[in-house]
Tab-separated table of C-alpha atoms in Angstrom:
chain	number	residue	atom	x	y	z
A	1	UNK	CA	96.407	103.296	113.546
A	2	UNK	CA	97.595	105.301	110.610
A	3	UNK	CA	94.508	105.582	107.875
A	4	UNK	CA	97.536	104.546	105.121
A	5	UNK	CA	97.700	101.792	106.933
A	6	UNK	CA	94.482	100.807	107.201
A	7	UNK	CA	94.152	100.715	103.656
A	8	UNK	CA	97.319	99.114	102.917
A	9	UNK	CA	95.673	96.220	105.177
A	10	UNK	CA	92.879	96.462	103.146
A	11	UNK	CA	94.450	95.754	99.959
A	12	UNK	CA	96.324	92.695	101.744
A	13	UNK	CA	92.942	91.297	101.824
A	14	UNK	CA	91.890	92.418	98.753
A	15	UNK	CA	94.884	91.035	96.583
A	16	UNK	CA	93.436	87.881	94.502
A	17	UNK	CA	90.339	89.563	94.263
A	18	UNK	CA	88.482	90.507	91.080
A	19	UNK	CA	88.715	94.226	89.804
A	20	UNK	CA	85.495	95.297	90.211
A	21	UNK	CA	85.476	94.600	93.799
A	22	UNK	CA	88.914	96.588	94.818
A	23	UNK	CA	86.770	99.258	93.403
A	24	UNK	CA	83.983	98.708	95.301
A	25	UNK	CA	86.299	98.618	98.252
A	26	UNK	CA	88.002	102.014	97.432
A	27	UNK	CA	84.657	103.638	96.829
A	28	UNK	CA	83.209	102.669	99.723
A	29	UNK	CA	86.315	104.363	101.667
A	30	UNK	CA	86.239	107.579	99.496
A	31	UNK	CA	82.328	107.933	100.963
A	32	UNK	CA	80.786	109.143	97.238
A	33	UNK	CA	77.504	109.492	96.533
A	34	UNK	CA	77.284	106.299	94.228
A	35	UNK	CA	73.210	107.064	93.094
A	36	UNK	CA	75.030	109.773	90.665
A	37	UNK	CA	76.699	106.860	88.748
A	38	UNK	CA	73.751	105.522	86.920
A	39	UNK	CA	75.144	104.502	83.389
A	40	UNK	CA	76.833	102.081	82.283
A	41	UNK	CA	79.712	102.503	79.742
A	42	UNK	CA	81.142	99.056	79.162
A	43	UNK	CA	79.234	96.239	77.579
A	44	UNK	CA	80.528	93.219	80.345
A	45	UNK	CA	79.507	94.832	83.431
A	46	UNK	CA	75.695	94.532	83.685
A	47	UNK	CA	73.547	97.496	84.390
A	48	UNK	CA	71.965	95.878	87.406
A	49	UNK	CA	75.208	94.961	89.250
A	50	UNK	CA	76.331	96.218	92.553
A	51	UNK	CA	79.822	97.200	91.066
A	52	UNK	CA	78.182	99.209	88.045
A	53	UNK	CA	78.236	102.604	90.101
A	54	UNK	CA	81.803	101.710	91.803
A	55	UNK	CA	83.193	101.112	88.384
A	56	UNK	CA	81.766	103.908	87.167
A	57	UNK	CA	82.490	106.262	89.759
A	58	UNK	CA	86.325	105.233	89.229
A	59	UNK	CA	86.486	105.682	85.531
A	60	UNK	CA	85.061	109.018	86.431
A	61	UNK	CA	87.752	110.048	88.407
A	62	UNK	CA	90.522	108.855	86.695
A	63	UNK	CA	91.462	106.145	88.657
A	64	UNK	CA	91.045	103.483	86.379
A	65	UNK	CA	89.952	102.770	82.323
A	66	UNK	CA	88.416	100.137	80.517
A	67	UNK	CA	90.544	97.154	78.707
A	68	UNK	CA	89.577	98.427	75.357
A	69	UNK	CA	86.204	97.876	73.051
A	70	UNK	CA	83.782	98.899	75.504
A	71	UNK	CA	85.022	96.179	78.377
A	72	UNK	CA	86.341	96.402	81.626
A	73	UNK	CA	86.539	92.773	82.583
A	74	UNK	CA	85.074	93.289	86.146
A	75	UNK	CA	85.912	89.636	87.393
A	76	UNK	CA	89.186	89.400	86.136
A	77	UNK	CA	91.664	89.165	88.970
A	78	UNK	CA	93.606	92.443	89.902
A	79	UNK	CA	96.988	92.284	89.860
A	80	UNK	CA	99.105	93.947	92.292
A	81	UNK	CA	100.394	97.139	89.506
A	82	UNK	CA	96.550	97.538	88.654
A	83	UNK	CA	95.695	97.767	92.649
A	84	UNK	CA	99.069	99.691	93.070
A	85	UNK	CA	98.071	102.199	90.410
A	86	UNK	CA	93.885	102.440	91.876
A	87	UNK	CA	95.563	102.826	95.156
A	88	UNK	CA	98.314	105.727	94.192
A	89	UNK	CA	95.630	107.512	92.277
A	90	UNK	CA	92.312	107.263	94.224
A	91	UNK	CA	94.144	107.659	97.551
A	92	UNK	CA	95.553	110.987	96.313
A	93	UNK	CA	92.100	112.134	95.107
A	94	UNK	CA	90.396	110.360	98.514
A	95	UNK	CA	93.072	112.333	100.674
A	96	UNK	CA	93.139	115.833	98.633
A	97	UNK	CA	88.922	115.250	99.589
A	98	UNK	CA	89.689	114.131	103.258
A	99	UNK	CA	87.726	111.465	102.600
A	100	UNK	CA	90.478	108.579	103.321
A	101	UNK	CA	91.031	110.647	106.847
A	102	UNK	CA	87.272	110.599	107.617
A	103	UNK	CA	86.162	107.148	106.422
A	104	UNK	CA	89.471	104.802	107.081
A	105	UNK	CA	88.534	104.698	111.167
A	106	UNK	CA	84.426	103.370	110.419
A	107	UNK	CA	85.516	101.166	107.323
A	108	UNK	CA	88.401	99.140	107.636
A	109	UNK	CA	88.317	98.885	111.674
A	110	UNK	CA	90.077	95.749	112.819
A	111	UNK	CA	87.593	92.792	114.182
């Protein structure tokens, strides 16, 4: 199967999730080192969460920013233009990387 589709699939699943974990999803696939993103820049997402790194590996990139006043509102639901927009922008960066080539087949393999 075509890695775009793999992650396409992926989203499917992922739609009525929370924010933070599309980006844990989509940092998993892009197969970063996430013990570089140690600190925390927004006051809702606690230091200690698994997301915190995720999060911050995304606002990093470019792939995604804060709601404003130091708060990203990790468990607010994604909506489909904010997963459009991760998705057209960290799938460019995982695929300029090769990283979406290289991780789709391990990660998102069909049960």
């Amino acid at each position: 199967m075509n890695p775009v589709n793999k992650l396409s699939d992926a989203a499917k699943v992922l739609i009525g999730s929370h924010r933070a974990d599309f980006l844990m999803a989509l940092g998993m696939l892009s197969g970063a080192d996430m013990n570089e993103y140690k600190q925390n820049s927004f006051t809702d997402v606690s230091s200690t969460s698994a997301a915190m790194p995720y999060i911050e590996w995304a606002v990093q990139n470019k792939i995604v920013q804060g709601i404003g006043n130091n708060k990203f509102a990790p468990d607010s639901p994604i909506t489909r233009e904010q997963m459009a927009v991760m998705m057209a922008i960290g799938g460019t960066i995982l695929f300029y990387r090769g990283s979406l080539i290289r991780n789709a087949g391990g990660l998102l393999k069909s049960k």
